[in-house]
PDB file of C-alpha atoms in Angstrom:
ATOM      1  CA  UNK A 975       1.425  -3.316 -18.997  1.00  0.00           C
ATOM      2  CA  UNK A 976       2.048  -3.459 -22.751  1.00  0.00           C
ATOM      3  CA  UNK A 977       2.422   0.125 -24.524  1.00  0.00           C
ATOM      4  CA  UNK A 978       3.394   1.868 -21.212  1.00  0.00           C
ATOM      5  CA  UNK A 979       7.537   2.167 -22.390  1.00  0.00           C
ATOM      6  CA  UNK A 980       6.440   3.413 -25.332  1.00  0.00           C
ATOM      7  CA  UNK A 981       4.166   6.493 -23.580  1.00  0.00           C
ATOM      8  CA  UNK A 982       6.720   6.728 -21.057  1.00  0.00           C
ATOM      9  CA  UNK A 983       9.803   7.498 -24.702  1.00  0.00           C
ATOM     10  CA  UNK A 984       7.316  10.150 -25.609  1.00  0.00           C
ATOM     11  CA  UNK A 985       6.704  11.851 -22.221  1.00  0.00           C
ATOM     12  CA  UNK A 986      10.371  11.843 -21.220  1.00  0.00           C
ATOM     13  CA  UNK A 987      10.959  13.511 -24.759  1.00  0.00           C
ATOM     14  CA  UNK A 988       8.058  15.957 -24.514  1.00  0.00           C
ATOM     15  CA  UNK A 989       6.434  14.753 -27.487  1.00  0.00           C
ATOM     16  CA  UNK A 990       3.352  13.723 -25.215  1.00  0.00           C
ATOM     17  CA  UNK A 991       0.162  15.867 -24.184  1.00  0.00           C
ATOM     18  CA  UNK A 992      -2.453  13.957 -22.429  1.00  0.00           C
ATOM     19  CA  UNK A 993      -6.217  13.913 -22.827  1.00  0.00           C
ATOM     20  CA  UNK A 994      -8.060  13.705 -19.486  1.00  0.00           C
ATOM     21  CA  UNK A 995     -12.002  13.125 -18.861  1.00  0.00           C
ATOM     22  CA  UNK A 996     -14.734  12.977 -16.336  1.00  0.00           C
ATOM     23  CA  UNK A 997     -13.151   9.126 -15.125  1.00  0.00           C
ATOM     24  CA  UNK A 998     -10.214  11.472 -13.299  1.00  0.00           C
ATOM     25  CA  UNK A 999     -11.995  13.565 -11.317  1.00  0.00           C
ATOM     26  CA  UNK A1000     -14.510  10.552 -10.014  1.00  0.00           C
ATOM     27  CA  UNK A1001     -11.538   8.826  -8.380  1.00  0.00           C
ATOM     28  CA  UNK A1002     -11.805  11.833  -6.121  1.00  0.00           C
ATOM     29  CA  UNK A1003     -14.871  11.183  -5.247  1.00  0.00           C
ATOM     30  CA  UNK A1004     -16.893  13.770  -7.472  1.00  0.00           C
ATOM     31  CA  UNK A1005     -20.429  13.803  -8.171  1.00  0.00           C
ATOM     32  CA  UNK A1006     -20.448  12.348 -12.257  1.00  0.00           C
ATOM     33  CA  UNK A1007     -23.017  13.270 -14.627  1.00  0.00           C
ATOM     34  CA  UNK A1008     -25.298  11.268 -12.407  1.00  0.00           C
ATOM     35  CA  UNK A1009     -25.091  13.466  -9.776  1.00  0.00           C
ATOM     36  CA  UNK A1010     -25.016  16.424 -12.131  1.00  0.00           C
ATOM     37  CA  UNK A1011     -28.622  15.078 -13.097  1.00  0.00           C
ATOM     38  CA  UNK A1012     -30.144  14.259  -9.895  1.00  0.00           C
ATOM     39  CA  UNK A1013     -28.891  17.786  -9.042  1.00  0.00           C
ATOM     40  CA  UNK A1014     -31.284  19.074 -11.906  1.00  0.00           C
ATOM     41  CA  UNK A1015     -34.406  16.841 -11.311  1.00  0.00           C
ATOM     42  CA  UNK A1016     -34.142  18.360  -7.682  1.00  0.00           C
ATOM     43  CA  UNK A1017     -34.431  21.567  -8.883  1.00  0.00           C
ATOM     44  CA  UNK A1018     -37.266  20.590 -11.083  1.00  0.00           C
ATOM     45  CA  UNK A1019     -39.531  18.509  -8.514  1.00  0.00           C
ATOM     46  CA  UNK A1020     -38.914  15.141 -10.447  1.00  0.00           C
ATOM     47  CA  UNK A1021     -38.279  11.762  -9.401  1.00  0.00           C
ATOM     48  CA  UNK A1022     -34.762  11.587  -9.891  1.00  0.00           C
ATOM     49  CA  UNK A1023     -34.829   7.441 -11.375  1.00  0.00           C
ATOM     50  CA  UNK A1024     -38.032   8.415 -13.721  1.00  0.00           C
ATOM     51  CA  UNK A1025     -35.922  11.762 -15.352  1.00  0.00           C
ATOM     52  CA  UNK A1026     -32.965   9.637 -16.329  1.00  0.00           C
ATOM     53  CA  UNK A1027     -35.253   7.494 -18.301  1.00  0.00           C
ATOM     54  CA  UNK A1028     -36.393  10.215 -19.874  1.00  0.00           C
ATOM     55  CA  UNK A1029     -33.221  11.061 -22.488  1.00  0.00           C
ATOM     56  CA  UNK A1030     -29.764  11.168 -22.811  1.00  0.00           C
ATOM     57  CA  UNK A1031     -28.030  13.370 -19.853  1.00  0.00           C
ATOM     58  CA  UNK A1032     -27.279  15.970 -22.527  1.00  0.00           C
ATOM     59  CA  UNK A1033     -30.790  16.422 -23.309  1.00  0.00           C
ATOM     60  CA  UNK A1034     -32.071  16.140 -19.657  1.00  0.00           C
ATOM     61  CA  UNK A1035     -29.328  19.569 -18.810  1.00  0.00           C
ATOM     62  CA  UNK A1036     -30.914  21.157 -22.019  1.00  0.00           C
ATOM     63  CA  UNK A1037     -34.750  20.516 -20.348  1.00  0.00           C
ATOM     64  CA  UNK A1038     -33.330  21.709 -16.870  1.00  0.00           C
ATOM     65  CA  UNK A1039     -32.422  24.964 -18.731  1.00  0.00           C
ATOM     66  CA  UNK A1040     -35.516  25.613 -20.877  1.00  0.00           C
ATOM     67  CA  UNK A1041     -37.443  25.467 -17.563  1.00  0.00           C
ATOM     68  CA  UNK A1042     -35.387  27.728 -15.470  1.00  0.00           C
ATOM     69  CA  UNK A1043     -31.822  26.535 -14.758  1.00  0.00           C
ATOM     70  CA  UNK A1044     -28.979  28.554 -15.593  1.00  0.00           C
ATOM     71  CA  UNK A1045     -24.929  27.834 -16.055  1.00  0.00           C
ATOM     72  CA  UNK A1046     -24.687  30.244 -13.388  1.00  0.00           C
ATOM     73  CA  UNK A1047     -26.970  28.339 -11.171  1.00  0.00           C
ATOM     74  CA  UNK A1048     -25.149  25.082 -11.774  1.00  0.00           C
ATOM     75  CA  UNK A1049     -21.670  26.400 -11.955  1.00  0.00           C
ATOM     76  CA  UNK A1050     -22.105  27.899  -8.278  1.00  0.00           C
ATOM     77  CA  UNK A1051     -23.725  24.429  -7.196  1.00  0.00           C
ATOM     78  CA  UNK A1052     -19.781  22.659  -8.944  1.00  0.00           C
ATOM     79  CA  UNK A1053     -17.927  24.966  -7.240  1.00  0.00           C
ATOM     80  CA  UNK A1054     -19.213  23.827  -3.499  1.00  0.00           C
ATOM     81  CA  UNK A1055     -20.010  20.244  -4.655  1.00  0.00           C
ATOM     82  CA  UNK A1056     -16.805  19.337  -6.789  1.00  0.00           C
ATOM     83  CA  UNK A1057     -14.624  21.679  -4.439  1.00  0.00           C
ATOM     84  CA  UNK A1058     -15.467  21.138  -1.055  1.00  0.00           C
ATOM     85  CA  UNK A1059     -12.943  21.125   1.734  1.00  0.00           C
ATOM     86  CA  UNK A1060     -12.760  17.536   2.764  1.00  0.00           C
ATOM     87  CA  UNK A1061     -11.243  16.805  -1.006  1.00  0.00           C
ATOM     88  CA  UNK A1062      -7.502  16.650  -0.432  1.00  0.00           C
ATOM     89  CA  UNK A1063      -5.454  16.557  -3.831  1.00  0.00           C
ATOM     90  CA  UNK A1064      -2.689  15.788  -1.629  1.00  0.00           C
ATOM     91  CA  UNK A1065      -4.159  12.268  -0.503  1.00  0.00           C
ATOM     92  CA  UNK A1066      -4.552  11.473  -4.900  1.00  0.00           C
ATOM     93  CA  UNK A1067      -2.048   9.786  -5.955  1.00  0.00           C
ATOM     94  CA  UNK A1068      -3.417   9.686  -9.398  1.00  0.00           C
ATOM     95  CA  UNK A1069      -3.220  13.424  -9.517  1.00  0.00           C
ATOM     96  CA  UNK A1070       0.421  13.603  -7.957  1.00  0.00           C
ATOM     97  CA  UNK A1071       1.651  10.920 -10.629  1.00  0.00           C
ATOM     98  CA  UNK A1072       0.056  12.899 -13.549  1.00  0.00           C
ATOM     99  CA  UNK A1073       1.657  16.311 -12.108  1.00  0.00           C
ATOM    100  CA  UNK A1074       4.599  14.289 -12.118  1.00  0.00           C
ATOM    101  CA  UNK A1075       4.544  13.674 -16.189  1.00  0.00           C
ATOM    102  CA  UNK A1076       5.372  17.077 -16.642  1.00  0.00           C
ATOM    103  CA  UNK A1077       3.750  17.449 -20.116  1.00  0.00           C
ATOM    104  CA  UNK A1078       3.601  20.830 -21.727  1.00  0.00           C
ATOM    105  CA  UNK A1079      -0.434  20.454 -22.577  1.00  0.00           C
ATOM    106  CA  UNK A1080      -3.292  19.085 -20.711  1.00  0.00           C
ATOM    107  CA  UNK A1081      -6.390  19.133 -22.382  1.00  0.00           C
ATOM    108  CA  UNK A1082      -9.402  18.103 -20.552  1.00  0.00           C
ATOM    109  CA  UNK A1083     -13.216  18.046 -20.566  1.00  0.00           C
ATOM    110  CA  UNK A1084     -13.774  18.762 -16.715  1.00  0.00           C
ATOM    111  CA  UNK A1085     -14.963  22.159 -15.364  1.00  0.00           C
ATOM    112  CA  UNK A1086     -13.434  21.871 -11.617  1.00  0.00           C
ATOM    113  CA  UNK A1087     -10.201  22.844 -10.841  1.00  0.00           C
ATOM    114  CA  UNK A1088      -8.296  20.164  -9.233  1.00  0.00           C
ATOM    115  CA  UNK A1089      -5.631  19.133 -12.131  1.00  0.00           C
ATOM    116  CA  UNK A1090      -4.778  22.987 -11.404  1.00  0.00           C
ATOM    117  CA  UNK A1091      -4.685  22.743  -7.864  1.00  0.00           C
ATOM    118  CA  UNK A1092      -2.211  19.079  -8.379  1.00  0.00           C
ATOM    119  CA  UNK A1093       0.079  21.358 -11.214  1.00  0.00           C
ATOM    120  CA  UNK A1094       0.496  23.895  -8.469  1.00  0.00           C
ATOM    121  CA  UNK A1095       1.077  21.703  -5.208  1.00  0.00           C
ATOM    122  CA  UNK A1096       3.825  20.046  -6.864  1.00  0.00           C
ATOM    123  CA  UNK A1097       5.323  23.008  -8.169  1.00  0.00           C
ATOM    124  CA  UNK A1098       4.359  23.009 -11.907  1.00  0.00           C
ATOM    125  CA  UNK A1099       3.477  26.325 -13.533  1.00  0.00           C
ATOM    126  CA  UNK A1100       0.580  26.586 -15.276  1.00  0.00           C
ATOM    127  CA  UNK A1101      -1.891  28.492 -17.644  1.00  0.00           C
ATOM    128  CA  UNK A1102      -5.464  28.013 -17.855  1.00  0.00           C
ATOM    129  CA  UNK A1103      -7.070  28.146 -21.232  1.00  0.00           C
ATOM    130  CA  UNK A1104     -10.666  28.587 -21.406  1.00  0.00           C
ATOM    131  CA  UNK A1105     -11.484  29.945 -24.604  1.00  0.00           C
ATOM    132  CA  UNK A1106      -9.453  31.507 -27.813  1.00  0.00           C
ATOM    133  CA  UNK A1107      -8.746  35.071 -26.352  1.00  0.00           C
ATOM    134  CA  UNK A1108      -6.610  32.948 -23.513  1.00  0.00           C
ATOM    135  CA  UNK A1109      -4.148  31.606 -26.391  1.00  0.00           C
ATOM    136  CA  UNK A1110      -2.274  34.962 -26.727  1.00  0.00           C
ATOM    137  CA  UNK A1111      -1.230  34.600 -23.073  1.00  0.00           C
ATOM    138  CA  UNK A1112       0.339  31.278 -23.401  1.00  0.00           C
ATOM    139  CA  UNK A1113       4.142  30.935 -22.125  1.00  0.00           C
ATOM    140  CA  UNK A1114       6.300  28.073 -23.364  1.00  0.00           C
ATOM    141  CA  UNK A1115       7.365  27.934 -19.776  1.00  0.00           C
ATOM    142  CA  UNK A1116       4.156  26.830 -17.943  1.00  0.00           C
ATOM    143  CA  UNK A1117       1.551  23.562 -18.639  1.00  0.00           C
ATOM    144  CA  UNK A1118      -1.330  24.793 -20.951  1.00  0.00           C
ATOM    145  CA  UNK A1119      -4.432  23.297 -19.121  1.00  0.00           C
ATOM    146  CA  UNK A1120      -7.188  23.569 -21.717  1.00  0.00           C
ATOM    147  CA  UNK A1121     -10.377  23.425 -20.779  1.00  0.00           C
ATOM    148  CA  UNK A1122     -11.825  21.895 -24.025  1.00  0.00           C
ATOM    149  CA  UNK A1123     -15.405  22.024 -22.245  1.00  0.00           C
ATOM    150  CA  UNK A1124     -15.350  25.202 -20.444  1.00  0.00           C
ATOM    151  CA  UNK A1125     -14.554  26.105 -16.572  1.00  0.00           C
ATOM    152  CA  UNK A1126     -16.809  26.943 -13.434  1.00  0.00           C
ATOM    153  CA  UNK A1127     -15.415  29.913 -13.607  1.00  0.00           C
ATOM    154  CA  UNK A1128     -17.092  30.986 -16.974  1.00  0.00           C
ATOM    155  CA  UNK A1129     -20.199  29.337 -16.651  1.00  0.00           C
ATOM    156  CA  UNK A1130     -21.247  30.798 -20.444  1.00  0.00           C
ATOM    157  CA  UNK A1131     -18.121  28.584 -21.907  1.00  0.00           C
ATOM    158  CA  UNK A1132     -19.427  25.040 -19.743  1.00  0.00           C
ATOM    159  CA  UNK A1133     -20.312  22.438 -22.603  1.00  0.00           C
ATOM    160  CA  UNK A1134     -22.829  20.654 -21.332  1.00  0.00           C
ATOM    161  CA  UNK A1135     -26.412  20.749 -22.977  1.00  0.00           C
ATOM    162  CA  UNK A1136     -27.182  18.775 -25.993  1.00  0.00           C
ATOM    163  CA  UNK A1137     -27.391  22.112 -28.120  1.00  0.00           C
ATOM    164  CA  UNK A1138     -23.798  22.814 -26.541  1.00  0.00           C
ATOM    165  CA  UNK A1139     -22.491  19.483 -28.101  1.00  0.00           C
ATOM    166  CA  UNK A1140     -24.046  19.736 -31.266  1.00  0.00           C
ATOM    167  CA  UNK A1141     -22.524  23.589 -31.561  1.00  0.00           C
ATOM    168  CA  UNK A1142     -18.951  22.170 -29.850  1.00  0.00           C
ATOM    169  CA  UNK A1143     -19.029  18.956 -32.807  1.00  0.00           C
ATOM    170  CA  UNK A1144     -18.410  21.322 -35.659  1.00  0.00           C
ATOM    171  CA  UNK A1145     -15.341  21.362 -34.609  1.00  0.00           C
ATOM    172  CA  UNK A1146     -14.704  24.994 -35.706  1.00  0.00           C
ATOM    173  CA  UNK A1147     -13.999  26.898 -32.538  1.00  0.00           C
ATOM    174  CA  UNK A1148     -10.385  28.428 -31.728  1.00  0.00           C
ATOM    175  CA  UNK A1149      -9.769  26.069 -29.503  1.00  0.00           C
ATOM    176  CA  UNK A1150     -10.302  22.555 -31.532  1.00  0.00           C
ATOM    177  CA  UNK A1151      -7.673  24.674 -34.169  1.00  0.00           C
ATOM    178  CA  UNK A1152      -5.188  24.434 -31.435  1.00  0.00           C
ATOM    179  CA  UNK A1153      -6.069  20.984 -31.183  1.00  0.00           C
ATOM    180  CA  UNK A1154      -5.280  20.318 -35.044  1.00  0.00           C
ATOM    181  CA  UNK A1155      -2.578  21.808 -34.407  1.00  0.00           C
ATOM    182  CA  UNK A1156      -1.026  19.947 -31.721  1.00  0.00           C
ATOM    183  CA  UNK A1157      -1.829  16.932 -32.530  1.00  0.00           C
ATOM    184  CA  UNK A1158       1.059  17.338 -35.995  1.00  0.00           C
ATOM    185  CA  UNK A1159       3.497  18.103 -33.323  1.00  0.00           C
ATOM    186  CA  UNK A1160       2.170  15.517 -29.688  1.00  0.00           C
ATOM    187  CA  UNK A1161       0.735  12.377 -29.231  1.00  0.00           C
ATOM    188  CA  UNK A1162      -2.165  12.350 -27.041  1.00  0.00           C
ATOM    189  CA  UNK A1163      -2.930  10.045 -24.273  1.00  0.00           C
ATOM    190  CA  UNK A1164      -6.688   9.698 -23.261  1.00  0.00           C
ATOM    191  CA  UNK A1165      -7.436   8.841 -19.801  1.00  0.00           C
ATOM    192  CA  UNK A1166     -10.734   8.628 -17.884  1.00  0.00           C
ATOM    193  CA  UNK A1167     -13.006   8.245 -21.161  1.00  0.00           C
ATOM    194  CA  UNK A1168     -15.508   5.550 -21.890  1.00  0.00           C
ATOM    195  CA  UNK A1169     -15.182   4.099 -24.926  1.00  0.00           C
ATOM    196  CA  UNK A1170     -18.631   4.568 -25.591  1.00  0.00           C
ATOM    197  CA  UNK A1171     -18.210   7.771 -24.691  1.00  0.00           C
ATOM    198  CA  UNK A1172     -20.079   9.248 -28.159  1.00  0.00           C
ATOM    199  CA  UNK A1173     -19.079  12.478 -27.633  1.00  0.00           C
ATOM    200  CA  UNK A1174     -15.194  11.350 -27.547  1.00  0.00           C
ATOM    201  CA  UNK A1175     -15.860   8.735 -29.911  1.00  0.00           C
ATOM    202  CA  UNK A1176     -16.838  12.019 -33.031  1.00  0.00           C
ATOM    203  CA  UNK A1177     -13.886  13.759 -31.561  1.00  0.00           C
ATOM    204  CA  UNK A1178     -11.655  10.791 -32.065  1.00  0.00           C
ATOM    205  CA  UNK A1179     -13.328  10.481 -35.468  1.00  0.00           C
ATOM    206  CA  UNK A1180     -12.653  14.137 -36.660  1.00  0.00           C
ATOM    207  CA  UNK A1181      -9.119  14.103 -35.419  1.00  0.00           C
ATOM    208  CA  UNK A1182      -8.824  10.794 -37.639  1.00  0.00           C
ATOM    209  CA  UNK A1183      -9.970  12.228 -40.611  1.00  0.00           C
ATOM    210  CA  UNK A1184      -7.339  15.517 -40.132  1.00  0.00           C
ATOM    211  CA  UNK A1185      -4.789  13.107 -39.208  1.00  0.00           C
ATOM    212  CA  UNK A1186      -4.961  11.274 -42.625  1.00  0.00           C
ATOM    213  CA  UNK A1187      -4.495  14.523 -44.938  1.00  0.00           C
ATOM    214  CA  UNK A1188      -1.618  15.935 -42.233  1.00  0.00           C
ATOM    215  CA  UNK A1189       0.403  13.040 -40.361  1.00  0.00           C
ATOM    216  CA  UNK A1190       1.823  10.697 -43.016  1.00  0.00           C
ATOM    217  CA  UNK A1191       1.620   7.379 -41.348  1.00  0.00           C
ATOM    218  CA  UNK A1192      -0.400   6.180 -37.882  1.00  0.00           C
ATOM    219  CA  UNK A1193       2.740   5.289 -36.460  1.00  0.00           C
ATOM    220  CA  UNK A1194       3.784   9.297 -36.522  1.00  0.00           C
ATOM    221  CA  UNK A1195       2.033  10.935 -33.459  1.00  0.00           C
ATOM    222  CA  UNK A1196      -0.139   8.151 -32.804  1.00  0.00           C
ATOM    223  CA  UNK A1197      -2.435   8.439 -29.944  1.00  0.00           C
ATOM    224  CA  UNK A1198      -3.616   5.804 -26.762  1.00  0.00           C
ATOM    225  CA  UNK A1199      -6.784   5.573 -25.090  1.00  0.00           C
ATOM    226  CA  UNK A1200      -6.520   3.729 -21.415  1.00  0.00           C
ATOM    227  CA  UNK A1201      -9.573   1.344 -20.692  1.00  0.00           C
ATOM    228  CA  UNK A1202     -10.180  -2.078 -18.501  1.00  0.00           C
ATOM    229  CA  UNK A1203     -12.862  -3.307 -20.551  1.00  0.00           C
ATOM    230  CA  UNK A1204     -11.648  -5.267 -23.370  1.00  0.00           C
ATOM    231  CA  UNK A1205     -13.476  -5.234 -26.869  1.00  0.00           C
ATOM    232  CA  UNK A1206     -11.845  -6.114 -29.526  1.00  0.00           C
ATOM    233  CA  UNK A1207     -14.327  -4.486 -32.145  1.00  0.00           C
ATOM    234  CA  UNK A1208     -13.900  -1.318 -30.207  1.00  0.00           C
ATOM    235  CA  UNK A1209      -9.989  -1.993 -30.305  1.00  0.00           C
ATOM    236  CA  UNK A1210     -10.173  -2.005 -34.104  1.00  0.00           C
ATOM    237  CA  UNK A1211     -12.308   0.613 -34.757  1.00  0.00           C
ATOM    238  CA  UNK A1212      -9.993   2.830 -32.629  1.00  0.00           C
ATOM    239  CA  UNK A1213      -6.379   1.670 -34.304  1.00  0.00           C
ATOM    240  CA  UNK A1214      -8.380   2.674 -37.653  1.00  0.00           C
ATOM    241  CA  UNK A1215      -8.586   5.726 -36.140  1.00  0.00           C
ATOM    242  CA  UNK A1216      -5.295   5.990 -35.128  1.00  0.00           C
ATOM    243  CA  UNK A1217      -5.225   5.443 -31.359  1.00  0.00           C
ATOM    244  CA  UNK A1218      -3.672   2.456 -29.877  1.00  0.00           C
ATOM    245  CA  UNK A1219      -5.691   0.813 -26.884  1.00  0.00           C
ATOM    246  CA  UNK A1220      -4.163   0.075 -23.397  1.00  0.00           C
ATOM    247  CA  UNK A1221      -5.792  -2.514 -21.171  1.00  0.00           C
ATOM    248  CA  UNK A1222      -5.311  -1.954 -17.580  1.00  0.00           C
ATOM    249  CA  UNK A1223      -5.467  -4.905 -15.262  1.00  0.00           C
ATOM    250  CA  UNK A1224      -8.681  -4.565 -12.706  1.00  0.00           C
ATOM    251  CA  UNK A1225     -12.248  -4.393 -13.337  1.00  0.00           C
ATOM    252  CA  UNK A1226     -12.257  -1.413 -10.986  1.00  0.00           C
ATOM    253  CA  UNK A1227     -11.478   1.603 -13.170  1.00  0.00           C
ATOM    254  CA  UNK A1228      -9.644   3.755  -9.999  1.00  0.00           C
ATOM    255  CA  UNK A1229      -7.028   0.815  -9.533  1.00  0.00           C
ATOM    256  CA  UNK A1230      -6.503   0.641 -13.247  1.00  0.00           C
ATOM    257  CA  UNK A1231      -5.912   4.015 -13.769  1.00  0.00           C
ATOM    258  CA  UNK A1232      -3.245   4.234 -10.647  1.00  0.00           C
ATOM    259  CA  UNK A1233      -1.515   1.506 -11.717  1.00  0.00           C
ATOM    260  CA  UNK A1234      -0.989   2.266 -14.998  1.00  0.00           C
ATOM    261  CA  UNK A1235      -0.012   6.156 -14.127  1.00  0.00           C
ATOM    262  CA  UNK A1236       2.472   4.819 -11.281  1.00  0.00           C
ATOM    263  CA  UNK A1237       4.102   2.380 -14.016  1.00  0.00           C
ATOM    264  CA  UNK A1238       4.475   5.450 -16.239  1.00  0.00           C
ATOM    265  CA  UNK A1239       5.291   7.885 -14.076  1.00  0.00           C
ATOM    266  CA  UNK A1240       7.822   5.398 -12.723  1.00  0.00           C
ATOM    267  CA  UNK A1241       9.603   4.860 -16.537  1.00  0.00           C
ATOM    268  CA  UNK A1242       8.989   8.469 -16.926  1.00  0.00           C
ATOM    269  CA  UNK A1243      11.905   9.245 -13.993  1.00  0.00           C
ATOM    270  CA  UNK A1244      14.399   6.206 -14.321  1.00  0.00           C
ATOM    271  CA  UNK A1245      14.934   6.191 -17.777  1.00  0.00           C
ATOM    272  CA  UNK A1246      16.136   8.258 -21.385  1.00  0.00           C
ATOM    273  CA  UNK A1247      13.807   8.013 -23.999  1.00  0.00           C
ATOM    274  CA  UNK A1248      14.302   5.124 -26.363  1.00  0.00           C
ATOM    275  CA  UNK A1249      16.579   6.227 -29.672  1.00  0.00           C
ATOM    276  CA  UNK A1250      15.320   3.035 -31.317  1.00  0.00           C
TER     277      UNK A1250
END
């Protein structure tokens, strides 16, 4: 798979943080925003096909919470839906080979805990960063795991309404700072994003426009995005933007993802990083 030495120079050489979405979790069977939405419609007597016609899922979680829904509500509903007993993080290879990459940051959009439960099964210390007042307890020694959206845990921090996004877009808060910041020193790898994910797509876009005033070429700390659909308009836009795209090789986004992580992980272990 082309680019996949490359990412693998980088990780062995700890110059490589990874970026991980909602596409992770599902291969673990998770309920995805679809579920998160039939969840609300429940709760609000509609017809679960007829209130997905109705907006964006952003704005149908901001309707579920102007008539009556909390984070709290939904949080507690994650934490027995997304972390039920019969998920074993054991049995995901996917989550074993990105343990495996030992990277010093993980940033991700998810609010469940099962990268945490992978870091620590495989014996990887870790620290959870949820919001800015977490930063000050960060040691060199363990993976950061930010959670860039917020965590079940703190159901006040969970990014998720369409207010939520507009508020998290400024790209202001402590945490996108640390995200500046790291990407002058990492190059990020993106995996289990759409590409027309839009929300990704103005945080791609920010990060580009920082990236030209503060990394002097595209080929310093450039990023990768993982996909199996190809579009070559998409493809440009994105090297424009700095991030390099990386086809996998099935139409079924699971296998594509494995494969490519066991092809890493595998250069990752048998070989130095490149001095070329």
């Amino acid at each position: 798979m082309e680019h996949v030495s490359e990412v693998a120079d980088l990780a062995k050489s700890k110059r490589l943080i990874l970026f991980i979405g909602s596409g992770v979790s599902a291969s673990l069977g998770l309920p995805d925003w679809n579920g998160l939405i039939r969840m609300m419609s429940d709760h609000l007597n509609y017809d679960h096909a007829l209130y997905t016609m109705l907006g964006r899922y952003e704005s149908l979680a901001e309707y579920y919470f102007l008539n009556g829904g909390s984070k709290a509500e939904l949080a507690a509903w994650m934490k027995t839906n997304w972390h039920a007993a019969t998920i074993k993080i054991e049995s995901s290879e996917i989550h074993r080979h990105i343990a495996s990459l030992d990277v010093p940051i993980i940033y991700t959009t998810n609010y469940e805990h099962w990268l945490e439960k992978a870091l620590k099964l495989y014996g990887k210390r870790y620290r959870r960063v949820i919001k800015g007042s977490d930063l000050s307890k960060v040691d060199p020694s363990e993976t950061e795991v930010v959670k860039f959206h917020g965590d079940v845990t703190q159901p006040k921090t969970m990014v998720i309404t369409e207010a939520d996004y507009f508020e998290r877009l400024k790209f202001e808060s402590e945490l996108d700072i640390k995200l500046r910041s790291d990407m002058q020193k990492y190059s990020i790898l993106f995996l289990g994003y759409s590409l027309s994910d839009i929300n990704l797509r103005n945080m791609i876009y920010r990060l580009s426009v920082f990236r030209k005033h503060y990394v002097k070429s595209h080929q310093e700390n450039r990023s990768f995005i993982l996909t199996n659909k190809l579009n070559e308009v998409q493809e440009k836009i994105f090297h424009g933007w700095g991030i390099t795209t990386i086809y996998g090789n099935h139409i079924d986004n699971k296998r594509s993802l494995l494969e490519f992580l066991s092809e890493l992980a595998f250069k990752v272990s048998s070989s130095s990083p490149s001095t070329a």
